[in-house]
Amino acid sequence: MDRLANPLLLDLIYDLANYSIFCCIFFYLYKKSLINLNLFLVCAVLMATPFLLNNSIIHWYILPDQSKYLGLSYEIRSNYNNFLYIKETFYKIFNSPHAKMYITSYLYASSPLINIETFKSIGLLNRFLLIGTTLFFFRKHMLNPYVLAAIIFSPSLTLYSSVSLRDVTILIVMIWFVYFFVEKKYLLSLIMFSLIYLMKSQNLLILSLFIILYLGSAFRVKKVFFIPIIIVSILIIIFAGSFLVEELNSARKGLYLEEHGRYKGLTAIHRYEDIVLDFRLVIISLKSFFYFLLSPITKLNSLSKILICLEAVLLYGVIIHQLISSKKSSRYWAITWFLIFIFSMMIYGIATFNDGTIHRFRTPLLFFVLFGFSICTAKKR
């Protein structure tokens, strides 16, 4: 069939094939009585959002990074029988400046997707991962109605889980890391931790804080939980501080260049400087936190930015409600995830300079906090 004869029809056929395979998985769960008919229908409807959003209402060039993951995933799958190509790309995972893109694309290429031909392809996979993960924790009674409603009805999460970007994929891996770690399935949690290292190493800062605070929970009854937390924190700063700051600077420099077009120039608003482990980092972190938290409140010049602000306020409200309304036995986890919320906003605030990028990065972080807090409190019931 000549693709140029009717490309829209051919793209629709490709997308329906991918949509069908994921619906078949949910149908299998229904036939095995793992979910009821209503849940199956809800999953099938929620799976359809990439048809509405990706390259339809939202054109692909608004989120142009989609083309990188789509093209590389297609290339990898097309060369699975080429040993030299596989050997070369595996080398690039550990030695290329684009290593993070290669490992993510390998995951997409190895997925159940029937084809990787359109911008909706990886979007459908992301959607399936989010819905499947949500369904798993819903069936385990780990998500209360407020969190579930936020996941289903959040416009931003719906958008970013419907496009061919890695942000929601990384969110899902981080959620499963927390679950496996809490369940003491350390081998699986190590696999998730390794994937985050390969896909987005700066997120190890967030996961490391979770590990420290989780280990500190064993001492909270004795009122000395802060002692192991301080000891482990000092050890991490001593032995891994330079590496973590280097990774953060690498991401920060790339995002600065993307926003201003150069590290220093006539049109640049700021002069770029690497961050270092000193007192100035505290001041920078506080300023960055509030900018990241409130963006784009200082530039409400369009309806979309107003809606983004309103949604952010609602999500902050859900997070605050979950933390404040937690039972007395879960107060430690409320403090833990409040600290993780603050810390993640800080480190991403340090690295980002653009309101659109902030929105893209902030959305998964907010839902990571909601999922993580729900998992920890459900485990302790």
mmCIF file of C-alpha atoms in Angstrom:
data_model
loop_
_atom_site.group_PDB
_atom_site.id
_atom_site.type_symbol
_atom_site.label_atom_id
_atom_site.label_comp_id
_atom_site.label_asym_id
_atom_site.label_seq_id
_atom_site.Cartn_x
_atom_site.Cartn_y
_atom_site.Cartn_z
ATOM 1 C CA MET A 1 0.000 0.000 0.000
ATOM 2 C CA ASP A 2 1.366 3.405 -0.961
ATOM 3 C CA ARG A 3 1.682 5.408 2.239
ATOM 4 C CA LEU A 4 1.474 8.659 0.283
ATOM 5 C CA ALA A 5 -1.864 7.685 -1.283
ATOM 6 C CA ASN A 6 -3.791 8.174 1.950
ATOM 7 C CA PRO A 7 -1.386 8.803 4.858
ATOM 8 C CA LEU A 8 -4.145 9.761 7.329
ATOM 9 C CA LEU A 9 -5.986 6.475 6.777
ATOM 10 C CA LEU A 10 -2.776 4.477 7.088
ATOM 11 C CA ASP A 11 -1.802 6.297 10.278
ATOM 12 C CA LEU A 12 -5.259 5.559 11.708
ATOM 13 C CA ILE A 13 -4.840 1.859 10.914
ATOM 14 C CA TYR A 14 -1.436 1.817 12.621
ATOM 15 C CA ASP A 15 -2.831 3.585 15.696
ATOM 16 C CA LEU A 16 -5.922 1.390 15.928
ATOM 17 C CA ALA A 17 -3.686 -1.686 15.838
ATOM 18 C CA ASN A 18 -1.721 -0.420 18.856
ATOM 19 C CA TYR A 19 -4.893 0.681 20.633
ATOM 20 C CA SER A 20 -6.428 -2.765 20.060
ATOM 21 C CA ILE A 21 -3.511 -4.670 21.569
ATOM 22 C CA PHE A 22 -3.704 -2.694 24.803
ATOM 23 C CA CYS A 23 -7.480 -3.035 24.971
ATOM 24 C CA CYS A 24 -7.017 -6.774 24.486
ATOM 25 C CA ILE A 25 -4.789 -6.826 27.578
ATOM 26 C CA PHE A 26 -7.492 -5.097 29.621
ATOM 27 C CA PHE A 27 -10.093 -7.455 28.121
ATOM 28 C CA TYR A 28 -7.962 -10.409 29.235
ATOM 29 C CA LEU A 29 -8.005 -8.999 32.785
ATOM 30 C CA TYR A 30 -11.785 -8.735 32.526
ATOM 31 C CA LYS A 31 -12.154 -12.333 31.307
ATOM 32 C CA LYS A 32 -9.969 -13.493 34.210
ATOM 33 C CA SER A 33 -12.302 -11.591 36.575
ATOM 34 C CA LEU A 34 -9.469 -9.327 37.711
ATOM 35 C CA ILE A 35 -11.539 -6.294 36.732
ATOM 36 C CA ASN A 36 -15.249 -5.894 36.136
ATOM 37 C CA LEU A 37 -16.965 -4.780 32.921
ATOM 38 C CA ASN A 38 -17.265 -1.164 34.047
ATOM 39 C CA LEU A 39 -13.544 -0.931 34.772
ATOM 40 C CA PHE A 40 -12.737 -2.472 31.398
ATOM 41 C CA LEU A 41 -14.915 0.086 29.609
ATOM 42 C CA VAL A 42 -13.375 2.948 31.601
ATOM 43 C CA CYS A 43 -9.875 1.733 30.685
ATOM 44 C CA ALA A 44 -10.835 1.455 26.998
ATOM 45 C CA VAL A 45 -12.201 5.013 26.993
ATOM 46 C CA LEU A 46 -9.201 6.458 28.856
ATOM 47 C CA MET A 47 -6.867 4.689 26.422
ATOM 48 C CA ALA A 48 -8.337 6.721 23.553
ATOM 49 C CA THR A 49 -6.993 10.136 24.649
ATOM 50 C CA PRO A 50 -3.959 10.045 22.272
ATOM 51 C CA PHE A 51 -6.418 10.047 19.347
ATOM 52 C CA LEU A 52 -7.939 13.274 20.665
ATOM 53 C CA LEU A 53 -4.790 15.062 21.802
ATOM 54 C CA ASN A 54 -1.613 13.839 20.140
ATOM 55 C CA ASN A 55 -1.066 15.470 16.751
ATOM 56 C CA SER A 56 -4.767 16.321 16.649
ATOM 57 C CA ILE A 57 -5.663 19.139 19.046
ATOM 58 C CA ILE A 58 -1.986 19.382 20.088
ATOM 59 C CA HIS A 59 0.293 19.318 17.032
ATOM 60 C CA TRP A 60 3.487 17.307 17.419
ATOM 61 C CA TYR A 61 5.752 20.296 16.794
ATOM 62 C CA ILE A 62 4.497 21.926 20.021
ATOM 63 C CA LEU A 63 6.351 19.097 21.799
ATOM 64 C CA PRO A 64 9.055 18.464 19.177
ATOM 65 C CA ASP A 65 11.103 16.028 21.308
ATOM 66 C CA GLN A 66 8.527 13.414 20.317
ATOM 67 C CA SER A 67 10.254 13.047 16.957
ATOM 68 C CA LYS A 68 13.531 12.009 18.642
ATOM 69 C CA TYR A 69 12.014 9.117 20.600
ATOM 70 C CA LEU A 70 9.740 8.038 17.769
ATOM 71 C CA GLY A 71 12.526 8.038 15.184
ATOM 72 C CA LEU A 72 15.102 6.273 17.357
ATOM 73 C CA SER A 73 12.619 3.674 18.650
ATOM 74 C CA TYR A 74 11.582 2.877 15.081
ATOM 75 C CA GLU A 75 15.233 2.618 14.025
ATOM 76 C CA ILE A 76 16.116 0.277 16.921
ATOM 77 C CA ARG A 77 13.171 -2.044 16.268
ATOM 78 C CA SER A 78 13.943 -2.110 12.555
ATOM 79 C CA ASN A 79 17.506 -3.257 13.299
ATOM 80 C CA TYR A 80 16.885 -5.896 15.961
ATOM 81 C CA ASN A 81 18.317 -8.539 13.608
ATOM 82 C CA ASN A 82 21.409 -6.417 12.917
ATOM 83 C CA PHE A 83 24.010 -7.503 15.492
ATOM 84 C CA LEU A 84 26.460 -4.733 14.640
ATOM 85 C CA TYR A 85 23.757 -2.072 15.080
ATOM 86 C CA ILE A 86 22.659 -3.504 18.437
ATOM 87 C CA LYS A 87 26.270 -3.675 19.610
ATOM 88 C CA GLU A 88 26.882 -0.076 18.548
ATOM 89 C CA THR A 89 23.758 1.303 20.225
ATOM 90 C CA PHE A 90 24.433 -0.591 23.457
ATOM 91 C CA TYR A 91 27.859 1.037 23.472
ATOM 92 C CA LYS A 92 26.182 4.434 23.065
ATOM 93 C CA ILE A 93 23.970 3.810 26.108
ATOM 94 C CA PHE A 94 27.045 3.993 28.313
ATOM 95 C CA ASN A 95 29.273 6.311 26.301
ATOM 96 C CA SER A 96 27.111 8.701 24.292
ATOM 97 C CA PRO A 97 25.885 12.130 25.476
ATOM 98 C CA HIS A 98 22.493 10.918 24.203
ATOM 99 C CA ALA A 99 22.597 7.761 26.331
ATOM 100 C CA LYS A 100 19.353 8.631 28.134
ATOM 101 C CA MET A 101 17.494 8.841 24.845
ATOM 102 C CA TYR A 102 18.906 5.489 23.710
ATOM 103 C CA ILE A 103 17.884 3.541 26.833
ATOM 104 C CA THR A 104 14.382 5.043 26.758
ATOM 105 C CA SER A 105 14.019 4.264 23.056
ATOM 106 C CA TYR A 106 15.157 0.685 23.668
ATOM 107 C CA LEU A 107 12.355 0.302 26.206
ATOM 108 C CA TYR A 108 9.823 1.625 23.696
ATOM 109 C CA ALA A 109 11.183 -0.555 20.891
ATOM 110 C CA SER A 110 10.922 -3.649 23.146
ATOM 111 C CA SER A 111 7.337 -2.901 24.214
ATOM 112 C CA PRO A 112 4.155 -4.713 23.067
ATOM 113 C CA LEU A 113 3.522 -1.988 20.473
ATOM 114 C CA ILE A 114 2.590 -3.632 17.182
ATOM 115 C CA ASN A 115 4.189 -0.768 15.289
ATOM 116 C CA ILE A 116 6.089 2.460 15.953
ATOM 117 C CA GLU A 117 4.989 4.510 12.975
ATOM 118 C CA THR A 118 3.098 7.554 14.255
ATOM 119 C CA PHE A 119 3.344 10.120 17.049
ATOM 120 C CA LYS A 120 0.474 8.358 18.807
ATOM 121 C CA SER A 121 2.402 5.060 19.041
ATOM 122 C CA ILE A 122 4.503 5.761 22.133
ATOM 123 C CA GLY A 123 1.672 7.962 23.444
ATOM 124 C CA LEU A 124 -0.578 4.899 23.526
ATOM 125 C CA LEU A 125 2.131 2.964 25.356
ATOM 126 C CA ASN A 126 2.537 5.750 27.924
ATOM 127 C CA ARG A 127 -1.216 5.849 28.372
ATOM 128 C CA PHE A 128 -1.330 2.104 28.921
ATOM 129 C CA LEU A 129 1.480 2.255 31.495
ATOM 130 C CA LEU A 130 -0.289 5.000 33.447
ATOM 131 C CA ILE A 131 -3.730 3.371 33.334
ATOM 132 C CA GLY A 132 -2.302 -0.063 34.127
ATOM 133 C CA THR A 133 -0.319 1.273 37.091
ATOM 134 C CA THR A 134 -3.309 3.223 38.398
ATOM 135 C CA LEU A 135 -5.517 0.141 38.007
ATOM 136 C CA PHE A 136 -3.031 -1.991 39.962
ATOM 137 C CA PHE A 137 -2.923 0.368 42.946
ATOM 138 C CA PHE A 138 -6.674 0.996 42.775
ATOM 139 C CA ARG A 139 -7.343 -2.735 43.068
ATOM 140 C CA LYS A 140 -4.971 -2.867 46.042
ATOM 141 C CA HIS A 141 -7.033 -0.090 47.692
ATOM 142 C CA MET A 142 -4.033 2.235 47.799
ATOM 143 C CA LEU A 143 -5.664 5.189 46.017
ATOM 144 C CA ASN A 144 -8.448 7.151 47.684
ATOM 145 C CA PRO A 145 -11.142 8.958 45.622
ATOM 146 C CA TYR A 146 -9.323 12.323 45.695
ATOM 147 C CA VAL A 147 -6.089 10.905 44.276
ATOM 148 C CA LEU A 148 -7.939 8.754 41.753
ATOM 149 C CA ALA A 149 -9.969 11.744 40.533
ATOM 150 C CA ALA A 150 -6.789 13.820 40.189
ATOM 151 C CA ILE A 151 -5.151 11.089 38.081
ATOM 152 C CA ILE A 152 -8.162 10.621 35.797
ATOM 153 C CA PHE A 153 -9.201 14.234 35.325
ATOM 154 C CA SER A 154 -5.883 16.098 35.331
ATOM 155 C CA PRO A 155 -5.581 17.756 31.879
ATOM 156 C CA SER A 156 -1.789 17.957 32.156
ATOM 157 C CA LEU A 157 -1.267 14.318 33.149
ATOM 158 C CA THR A 158 -3.683 13.267 30.407
ATOM 159 C CA LEU A 159 -1.726 15.310 27.866
ATOM 160 C CA TYR A 160 1.751 14.138 28.852
ATOM 161 C CA SER A 161 0.651 10.509 29.051
ATOM 162 C CA SER A 162 -0.810 10.770 25.539
ATOM 163 C CA VAL A 163 2.325 11.951 23.751
ATOM 164 C CA SER A 164 5.577 10.276 22.728
ATOM 165 C CA LEU A 165 7.742 11.714 25.501
ATOM 166 C CA ARG A 166 9.560 9.946 28.334
ATOM 167 C CA ASP A 167 8.252 12.042 31.263
ATOM 168 C CA VAL A 168 5.364 9.737 32.187
ATOM 169 C CA THR A 169 7.514 6.653 31.547
ATOM 170 C CA ILE A 170 9.999 7.957 34.120
ATOM 171 C CA LEU A 171 7.136 8.731 36.520
ATOM 172 C CA ILE A 172 5.888 5.134 36.245
ATOM 173 C CA VAL A 173 9.370 3.689 36.888
ATOM 174 C CA MET A 174 9.760 5.911 39.976
ATOM 175 C CA ILE A 175 6.348 4.871 41.303
ATOM 176 C CA TRP A 176 7.214 1.185 40.928
ATOM 177 C CA PHE A 177 10.573 1.771 42.617
ATOM 178 C CA VAL A 178 8.773 3.141 45.685
ATOM 179 C CA TYR A 179 6.310 0.243 45.693
ATOM 180 C CA PHE A 180 8.991 -2.453 45.360
ATOM 181 C CA PHE A 181 11.179 -0.773 47.993
ATOM 182 C CA VAL A 182 8.300 -0.527 50.472
ATOM 183 C CA GLU A 183 7.376 -4.145 49.772
ATOM 184 C CA LYS A 184 11.025 -5.140 50.374
ATOM 185 C CA LYS A 185 11.402 -6.510 46.848
ATOM 186 C CA TYR A 186 14.889 -5.111 46.657
ATOM 187 C CA LEU A 187 15.995 -6.786 43.422
ATOM 188 C CA LEU A 188 13.066 -5.270 41.528
ATOM 189 C CA SER A 189 13.597 -1.916 43.215
ATOM 190 C CA LEU A 190 17.268 -2.050 42.189
ATOM 191 C CA ILE A 191 16.203 -2.612 38.574
ATOM 192 C CA MET A 192 13.899 0.428 38.750
ATOM 193 C CA PHE A 193 16.669 2.466 40.415
ATOM 194 C CA SER A 194 19.093 1.475 37.646
ATOM 195 C CA LEU A 195 16.581 2.447 34.968
ATOM 196 C CA ILE A 196 16.198 5.893 36.526
ATOM 197 C CA TYR A 197 19.983 6.242 36.601
ATOM 198 C CA LEU A 198 20.120 5.464 32.877
ATOM 199 C CA MET A 199 17.028 7.476 31.899
ATOM 200 C CA LYS A 200 17.239 10.560 34.141
ATOM 201 C CA SER A 201 20.060 10.376 36.649
ATOM 202 C CA GLN A 202 19.190 13.670 38.384
ATOM 203 C CA ASN A 203 16.034 11.984 39.682
ATOM 204 C CA LEU A 204 18.300 9.797 41.812
ATOM 205 C CA LEU A 205 18.461 12.783 44.163
ATOM 206 C CA ILE A 206 14.727 12.443 44.790
ATOM 207 C CA LEU A 207 14.849 8.662 45.158
ATOM 208 C CA SER A 208 17.879 8.933 47.459
ATOM 209 C CA LEU A 209 15.973 11.287 49.749
ATOM 210 C CA PHE A 210 13.070 8.834 49.824
ATOM 211 C CA ILE A 211 15.434 5.983 50.757
ATOM 212 C CA ILE A 212 17.022 8.035 53.557
ATOM 213 C CA LEU A 213 13.660 9.063 55.019
ATOM 214 C CA TYR A 214 12.215 5.562 54.628
ATOM 215 C CA LEU A 215 15.160 4.019 56.497
ATOM 216 C CA GLY A 216 14.768 6.726 59.146
ATOM 217 C CA SER A 217 11.180 5.551 59.720
ATOM 218 C CA ALA A 218 12.504 2.479 61.536
ATOM 219 C CA PHE A 219 13.777 4.782 64.310
ATOM 220 C CA ARG A 220 10.854 7.202 64.483
ATOM 221 C CA VAL A 221 9.228 5.459 67.476
ATOM 222 C CA LYS A 222 12.440 5.982 69.448
ATOM 223 C CA LYS A 223 12.404 9.674 68.550
ATOM 224 C CA VAL A 224 15.945 9.395 67.136
ATOM 225 C CA PHE A 225 15.058 8.967 63.450
ATOM 226 C CA PHE A 226 17.008 12.136 62.610
ATOM 227 C CA ILE A 227 20.326 10.517 63.610
ATOM 228 C CA PRO A 228 20.538 7.891 60.813
ATOM 229 C CA ILE A 229 19.064 10.434 58.400
ATOM 230 C CA ILE A 230 21.849 12.926 59.185
ATOM 231 C CA ILE A 231 24.549 10.227 59.034
ATOM 232 C CA VAL A 232 23.396 8.856 55.673
ATOM 233 C CA SER A 233 22.937 12.384 54.271
ATOM 234 C CA ILE A 234 26.495 13.328 55.234
ATOM 235 C CA LEU A 235 27.862 10.136 53.666
ATOM 236 C CA ILE A 236 25.984 10.813 50.422
ATOM 237 C CA ILE A 237 27.288 14.401 50.286
ATOM 238 C CA ILE A 238 30.851 13.227 50.922
ATOM 239 C CA PHE A 239 30.945 10.299 48.503
ATOM 240 C CA ALA A 240 28.356 11.220 45.874
ATOM 241 C CA GLY A 241 27.855 14.971 46.228
ATOM 242 C CA SER A 242 30.170 15.908 43.372
ATOM 243 C CA PHE A 243 28.608 13.370 41.009
ATOM 244 C CA LEU A 244 25.056 14.473 41.815
ATOM 245 C CA VAL A 245 25.898 18.166 41.395
ATOM 246 C CA GLU A 246 27.646 17.370 38.108
ATOM 247 C CA GLU A 247 24.547 15.568 36.825
ATOM 248 C CA LEU A 248 22.321 18.451 37.931
ATOM 249 C CA ASN A 249 24.612 20.980 36.236
ATOM 250 C CA SER A 250 24.565 18.940 33.038
ATOM 251 C CA ALA A 251 20.768 19.065 32.899
ATOM 252 C CA ARG A 252 20.724 22.719 33.988
ATOM 253 C CA LYS A 253 23.183 23.833 31.323
ATOM 254 C CA GLY A 254 21.247 22.053 28.562
ATOM 255 C CA LEU A 255 17.947 23.644 29.592
ATOM 256 C CA TYR A 256 19.562 27.082 29.865
ATOM 257 C CA LEU A 257 20.963 26.758 26.353
ATOM 258 C CA GLU A 258 17.552 25.629 25.098
ATOM 259 C CA GLU A 259 15.874 28.688 26.633
ATOM 260 C CA HIS A 260 18.411 31.434 25.877
ATOM 261 C CA GLY A 261 20.155 30.038 22.829
ATOM 262 C CA ARG A 262 23.633 30.404 24.349
ATOM 263 C CA TYR A 263 25.448 30.243 27.668
ATOM 264 C CA LYS A 264 26.318 33.933 27.420
ATOM 265 C CA GLY A 265 25.307 36.346 24.704
ATOM 266 C CA LEU A 266 23.987 39.750 23.784
ATOM 267 C CA THR A 267 20.367 38.596 23.878
ATOM 268 C CA ALA A 268 20.686 36.422 26.989
ATOM 269 C CA ILE A 269 18.855 37.687 30.060
ATOM 270 C CA HIS A 270 21.121 35.848 32.470
ATOM 271 C CA ARG A 271 24.714 34.749 32.595
ATOM 272 C CA TYR A 272 24.979 30.998 33.087
ATOM 273 C CA GLU A 273 27.004 29.668 36.017
ATOM 274 C CA ASP A 274 27.309 26.135 37.353
ATOM 275 C CA ILE A 275 26.022 25.537 40.865
ATOM 276 C CA VAL A 276 28.447 24.451 43.580
ATOM 277 C CA LEU A 277 28.017 22.956 47.037
ATOM 278 C CA ASP A 278 28.198 26.097 49.158
ATOM 279 C CA PHE A 279 25.877 28.458 51.036
ATOM 280 C CA ARG A 280 24.845 30.268 47.841
ATOM 281 C CA LEU A 281 23.147 27.055 46.745
ATOM 282 C CA VAL A 282 20.650 27.492 49.619
ATOM 283 C CA ILE A 283 19.653 30.965 48.367
ATOM 284 C CA ILE A 284 19.430 29.780 44.750
ATOM 285 C CA SER A 285 17.356 26.766 45.808
ATOM 286 C CA LEU A 286 14.808 28.871 47.720
ATOM 287 C CA LYS A 287 14.356 31.317 44.836
ATOM 288 C CA SER A 288 14.105 28.469 42.340
ATOM 289 C CA PHE A 289 11.571 26.629 44.496
ATOM 290 C CA PHE A 290 9.092 29.512 44.530
ATOM 291 C CA TYR A 291 9.568 30.212 40.824
ATOM 292 C CA PHE A 292 8.999 26.543 39.963
ATOM 293 C CA LEU A 293 6.049 26.295 42.363
ATOM 294 C CA LEU A 294 4.195 29.397 41.108
ATOM 295 C CA SER A 295 5.064 29.383 37.393
ATOM 296 C CA PRO A 296 3.583 30.813 35.176
ATOM 297 C CA ILE A 297 1.735 33.143 37.572
ATOM 298 C CA THR A 298 3.888 36.136 36.571
ATOM 299 C CA LYS A 299 3.084 35.688 32.870
ATOM 300 C CA LEU A 300 -0.663 35.043 32.689
ATOM 301 C CA ASN A 301 -0.987 36.332 29.131
ATOM 302 C CA SER A 302 -3.009 33.459 27.660
ATOM 303 C CA LEU A 303 -5.939 31.217 28.535
ATOM 304 C CA SER A 304 -3.700 28.130 28.572
ATOM 305 C CA LYS A 305 -1.429 29.640 31.247
ATOM 306 C CA ILE A 306 -4.431 30.609 33.362
ATOM 307 C CA LEU A 307 -5.710 27.026 33.151
ATOM 308 C CA ILE A 308 -2.263 25.661 34.024
ATOM 309 C CA CYS A 309 -2.201 27.848 37.152
ATOM 310 C CA LEU A 310 -5.703 26.789 38.166
ATOM 311 C CA GLU A 311 -4.849 23.121 37.739
ATOM 312 C CA ALA A 312 -1.631 23.542 39.747
ATOM 313 C CA VAL A 313 -3.578 25.162 42.600
ATOM 314 C CA LEU A 314 -6.064 22.266 42.582
ATOM 315 C CA LEU A 315 -3.276 19.674 42.620
ATOM 316 C CA TYR A 316 -1.501 21.490 45.455
ATOM 317 C CA GLY A 317 -4.839 21.432 47.262
ATOM 318 C CA VAL A 318 -5.170 17.669 46.790
ATOM 319 C CA ILE A 319 -1.606 17.095 48.040
ATOM 320 C CA ILE A 320 -2.096 19.336 51.084
ATOM 321 C CA HIS A 321 -5.445 17.664 51.852
ATOM 322 C CA GLN A 322 -3.846 14.208 51.676
ATOM 323 C CA LEU A 323 -0.965 15.180 53.941
ATOM 324 C CA ILE A 324 -3.025 17.089 56.519
ATOM 325 C CA SER A 325 -5.894 14.603 56.715
ATOM 326 C CA SER A 326 -3.599 11.600 57.239
ATOM 327 C CA LYS A 327 -4.048 9.593 60.410
ATOM 328 C CA LYS A 328 -1.757 10.117 63.371
ATOM 329 C CA SER A 329 0.043 6.845 62.582
ATOM 330 C CA SER A 330 0.840 8.215 59.115
ATOM 331 C CA ARG A 331 2.153 11.634 60.196
ATOM 332 C CA TYR A 332 5.747 10.558 59.610
ATOM 333 C CA TRP A 333 4.875 9.742 55.983
ATOM 334 C CA ALA A 334 3.099 13.080 55.633
ATOM 335 C CA ILE A 335 6.305 14.841 56.731
ATOM 336 C CA THR A 336 8.397 12.541 54.511
ATOM 337 C CA TRP A 337 6.450 13.263 51.351
ATOM 338 C CA PHE A 338 6.149 16.961 52.154
ATOM 339 C CA LEU A 339 9.956 17.099 52.308
ATOM 340 C CA ILE A 340 10.200 15.145 49.044
ATOM 341 C CA PHE A 341 7.721 17.578 47.485
ATOM 342 C CA ILE A 342 9.792 20.594 48.603
ATOM 343 C CA PHE A 343 13.093 19.007 47.605
ATOM 344 C CA SER A 344 11.945 17.912 44.140
ATOM 345 C CA MET A 345 10.518 21.371 43.426
ATOM 346 C CA MET A 346 13.852 22.889 44.478
ATOM 347 C CA ILE A 347 16.162 20.773 42.356
ATOM 348 C CA TYR A 348 13.970 21.070 39.280
ATOM 349 C CA GLY A 349 13.575 24.786 39.930
ATOM 350 C CA ILE A 350 17.368 25.129 39.878
ATOM 351 C CA ALA A 351 17.574 23.422 36.487
ATOM 352 C CA THR A 352 14.664 25.003 34.579
ATOM 353 C CA PHE A 353 14.288 28.446 33.004
ATOM 354 C CA ASN A 354 11.146 28.147 30.877
ATOM 355 C CA ASP A 355 7.474 28.108 31.950
ATOM 356 C CA GLY A 356 6.562 25.401 29.441
ATOM 357 C CA THR A 357 9.406 23.167 30.601
ATOM 358 C CA ILE A 358 8.441 23.786 34.224
ATOM 359 C CA HIS A 359 4.881 22.662 33.514
ATOM 360 C CA ARG A 360 6.135 19.547 31.728
ATOM 361 C CA PHE A 361 8.471 18.583 34.603
ATOM 362 C CA ARG A 362 6.227 19.672 37.484
ATOM 363 C CA THR A 363 3.249 17.512 36.496
ATOM 364 C CA PRO A 364 4.980 14.112 36.982
ATOM 365 C CA LEU A 365 6.572 15.304 40.234
ATOM 366 C CA LEU A 366 3.196 16.196 41.757
ATOM 367 C CA PHE A 367 1.752 12.808 40.874
ATOM 368 C CA PHE A 368 4.876 11.047 42.133
ATOM 369 C CA VAL A 369 4.182 12.618 45.536
ATOM 370 C CA LEU A 370 0.511 11.577 45.413
ATOM 371 C CA PHE A 371 1.306 7.998 44.399
ATOM 372 C CA GLY A 372 4.247 7.687 46.801
ATOM 373 C CA PHE A 373 2.349 8.976 49.826
ATOM 374 C CA SER A 374 -0.588 6.679 49.002
ATOM 375 C CA ILE A 375 1.720 3.650 48.749
ATOM 376 C CA CYS A 376 3.522 4.351 52.037
ATOM 377 C CA THR A 377 0.369 5.045 54.051
ATOM 378 C CA ALA A 378 -1.466 2.033 52.599
ATOM 379 C CA LYS A 379 1.440 -0.222 53.571
ATOM 380 C CA LYS A 380 1.258 0.953 57.193
ATOM 381 C CA ARG A 381 -2.491 0.469 57.649
#
